[in-house]
Amino acid sequence: MVQIKEFRIVMPMSMEEYEIGLSYTIMKMEQQNTNSKEGVEVLQQVPFEDEKLGKGQLTSKVYHLQSKIPSWMKGFAPASALTVHEDSWCAFPKSRTVIKCPLFSKCSLTIDTVNRPDNGCSENAHNLNSEQLAAREVEIIDIASMSRDYWSKVISAPNVDLTAFKSQRTERGPLLKGWMDSCRPVMTCYKLVIMDAPIWGLGERLEDCIIAGERALFLACHRLCFAWIDEWYGMTVEQIREMERQTDMLLKKTLKKPGKAGSKHKGKRKTLKDEIAVVGSCT
């Protein structure tokens, strides 16, 4: 059975700021979750042009996240076989992401994204037909909320209390009760997740598991996008593109580099720009 779930993530920022902030956040999260054994491998980032989306950037990635796979799923194959392949066509304010796992070749996961300058009030941002609307389930995600489910623990993103956080550079926050109705600027990321796992005896459980994982990732990523606003605020698209290029180099070096037993990071927490500066000095 195909599941259709629409997540609406309201953000306390403008559309232009969100484009910069989300790109920065994704890069920093990938860097934090990549080591010599597992993490994110960027295969390509190339321009594309599409009749529906327009002009944008195609990014292909492979996620080696063996330690984050649920134990019940590891029973079907070695953890090393559970890599995830992602192709994302981004033409802001729209994008399409297709995620595949070679082990479950019959399954399909598509995420269509539309960003709008509203507070989540658009009832059909994806222009679904009546049949799709009837099957769709909608959930509004409050980034000020916290989740303690399995996937949230696995993602292990830095824990920031947005009900107490205030940006020094923008003076936005804290995000108190009712903030989505009163904050300005404001925009919403509408993510339509379509999951189909036609596997007898396993399909529904797999669909629920993957959708729950995507929800946890959406929440963690967007919470950090606002929590890190003082790091990326004021950056340009050109600066972000250069950081993407250097981050790709950093990820490749990290995945190939042998890990050192017992080594731990100490000292002041670095921003993404600090980490990239280290790579730049080695190239």
PDB file of C-alpha atoms in Angstrom, residues 21-45 57 59-65 68 84-88 97 99 155-158 217 220-221 224 228 240 243-255 271-272 275-276:
ATOM      1  CA  GLY A  21      20.415  28.319   5.997  1.00  0.00           C
ATOM      2  CA  LEU A  22      19.204  24.894   4.914  1.00  0.00           C
ATOM      3  CA  SER A  23      22.184  24.343   2.600  1.00  0.00           C
ATOM      4  CA  TYR A  24      24.578  25.328   5.392  1.00  0.00           C
ATOM      5  CA  THR A  25      22.818  23.054   7.889  1.00  0.00           C
ATOM      6  CA  ILE A  26      22.851  20.020   5.597  1.00  0.00           C
ATOM      7  CA  MET A  27      26.566  20.441   4.946  1.00  0.00           C
ATOM      8  CA  LYS A  28      27.391  20.784   8.637  1.00  0.00           C
ATOM      9  CA  MET A  29      25.245  17.775   9.627  1.00  0.00           C
ATOM     10  CA  GLU A  30      26.895  15.641   6.939  1.00  0.00           C
ATOM     11  CA  GLN A  31      30.319  16.654   8.203  1.00  0.00           C
ATOM     12  CA  GLN A  32      29.390  15.804  11.799  1.00  0.00           C
ATOM     13  CA  ASN A  33      28.044  12.379  10.794  1.00  0.00           C
ATOM     14  CA  THR A  34      30.940  11.297   8.578  1.00  0.00           C
ATOM     15  CA  ASN A  35      33.982   9.392   9.841  1.00  0.00           C
ATOM     16  CA  SER A  36      36.463   6.910   8.397  1.00  0.00           C
ATOM     17  CA  LYS A  37      33.923   4.045   8.510  1.00  0.00           C
ATOM     18  CA  GLU A  38      30.575   5.571   7.576  1.00  0.00           C
ATOM     19  CA  GLY A  39      28.900   8.781   6.512  1.00  0.00           C
ATOM     20  CA  VAL A  40      27.988  10.701   3.378  1.00  0.00           C
ATOM     21  CA  GLU A  41      29.674  10.330   0.010  1.00  0.00           C
ATOM     22  CA  VAL A  42      28.859  13.000  -2.595  1.00  0.00           C
ATOM     23  CA  LEU A  43      29.047  11.494  -6.094  1.00  0.00           C
ATOM     24  CA  GLN A  44      28.180  14.535  -8.190  1.00  0.00           C
ATOM     25  CA  GLN A  45      26.755  18.052  -8.157  1.00  0.00           C
ATOM     26  CA  GLN A  57      21.343  21.572  -9.271  1.00  0.00           C
ATOM     27  CA  THR A  59      23.134  16.201  -6.323  1.00  0.00           C
ATOM     28  CA  SER A  60      23.793  12.456  -6.047  1.00  0.00           C
ATOM     29  CA  LYS A  61      24.891  10.960  -2.725  1.00  0.00           C
ATOM     30  CA  VAL A  62      25.484   7.609  -1.082  1.00  0.00           C
ATOM     31  CA  TYR A  63      24.834   7.246   2.645  1.00  0.00           C
ATOM     32  CA  HIS A  64      26.946   4.659   4.461  1.00  0.00           C
ATOM     33  CA  LEU A  65      25.055   4.576   7.749  1.00  0.00           C
ATOM     34  CA  LYS A  68      22.056   3.611  12.340  1.00  0.00           C
ATOM     35  CA  VAL A  84      21.177   4.377   0.709  1.00  0.00           C
ATOM     36  CA  HIS A  85      21.391   6.146  -2.667  1.00  0.00           C
ATOM     37  CA  GLU A  86      19.900   9.629  -3.044  1.00  0.00           C
ATOM     38  CA  ASP A  87      19.335  11.806  -6.114  1.00  0.00           C
ATOM     39  CA  SER A  88      18.041  15.308  -5.444  1.00  0.00           C
ATOM     40  CA  THR A  97      14.415  13.740  -4.002  1.00  0.00           C
ATOM     41  CA  ILE A  99      15.913   7.621  -2.372  1.00  0.00           C
ATOM     42  CA  ILE A 155      20.329  11.056  14.330  1.00  0.00           C
ATOM     43  CA  SER A 156      21.873  12.335  17.575  1.00  0.00           C
ATOM     44  CA  ALA A 157      21.720  16.001  16.564  1.00  0.00           C
ATOM     45  CA  PRO A 158      22.875  18.639  19.084  1.00  0.00           C
ATOM     46  CA  LEU A 217      15.431  14.011  10.026  1.00  0.00           C
ATOM     47  CA  ALA A 220      16.398  17.721  13.498  1.00  0.00           C
ATOM     48  CA  CYS A 221      17.593  19.505  10.354  1.00  0.00           C
ATOM     49  CA  LEU A 224      19.437  23.178  13.742  1.00  0.00           C
ATOM     50  CA  TRP A 228      22.777  27.860  13.786  1.00  0.00           C
ATOM     51  CA  ILE A 240      27.362  28.454  -0.097  1.00  0.00           C
ATOM     52  CA  MET A 243      31.442  25.735   0.721  1.00  0.00           C
ATOM     53  CA  GLU A 244      29.627  22.818  -0.925  1.00  0.00           C
ATOM     54  CA  ARG A 245      32.620  22.196  -3.170  1.00  0.00           C
ATOM     55  CA  GLN A 246      35.027  22.230  -0.243  1.00  0.00           C
ATOM     56  CA  THR A 247      32.704  20.157   1.944  1.00  0.00           C
ATOM     57  CA  ASP A 248      32.662  17.452  -0.747  1.00  0.00           C
ATOM     58  CA  MET A 249      36.453  17.340  -0.538  1.00  0.00           C
ATOM     59  CA  LEU A 250      36.289  17.157   3.261  1.00  0.00           C
ATOM     60  CA  LEU A 251      33.831  14.242   3.209  1.00  0.00           C
ATOM     61  CA  LYS A 252      35.914  12.298   0.693  1.00  0.00           C
ATOM     62  CA  LYS A 253      39.072  12.781   2.779  1.00  0.00           C
ATOM     63  CA  THR A 254      37.281  11.793   6.002  1.00  0.00           C
ATOM     64  CA  LEU A 255      35.743   8.586   4.613  1.00  0.00           C
ATOM     65  CA  THR A 271      31.502  26.069  12.843  1.00  0.00           C
ATOM     66  CA  LEU A 272      31.323  24.512   9.381  1.00  0.00           C
ATOM     67  CA  GLU A 275      36.186  22.722   9.448  1.00  0.00           C
ATOM     68  CA  ILE A 276      36.398  23.703   5.767  1.00  0.00           C
TER      69      ILE A 276
END
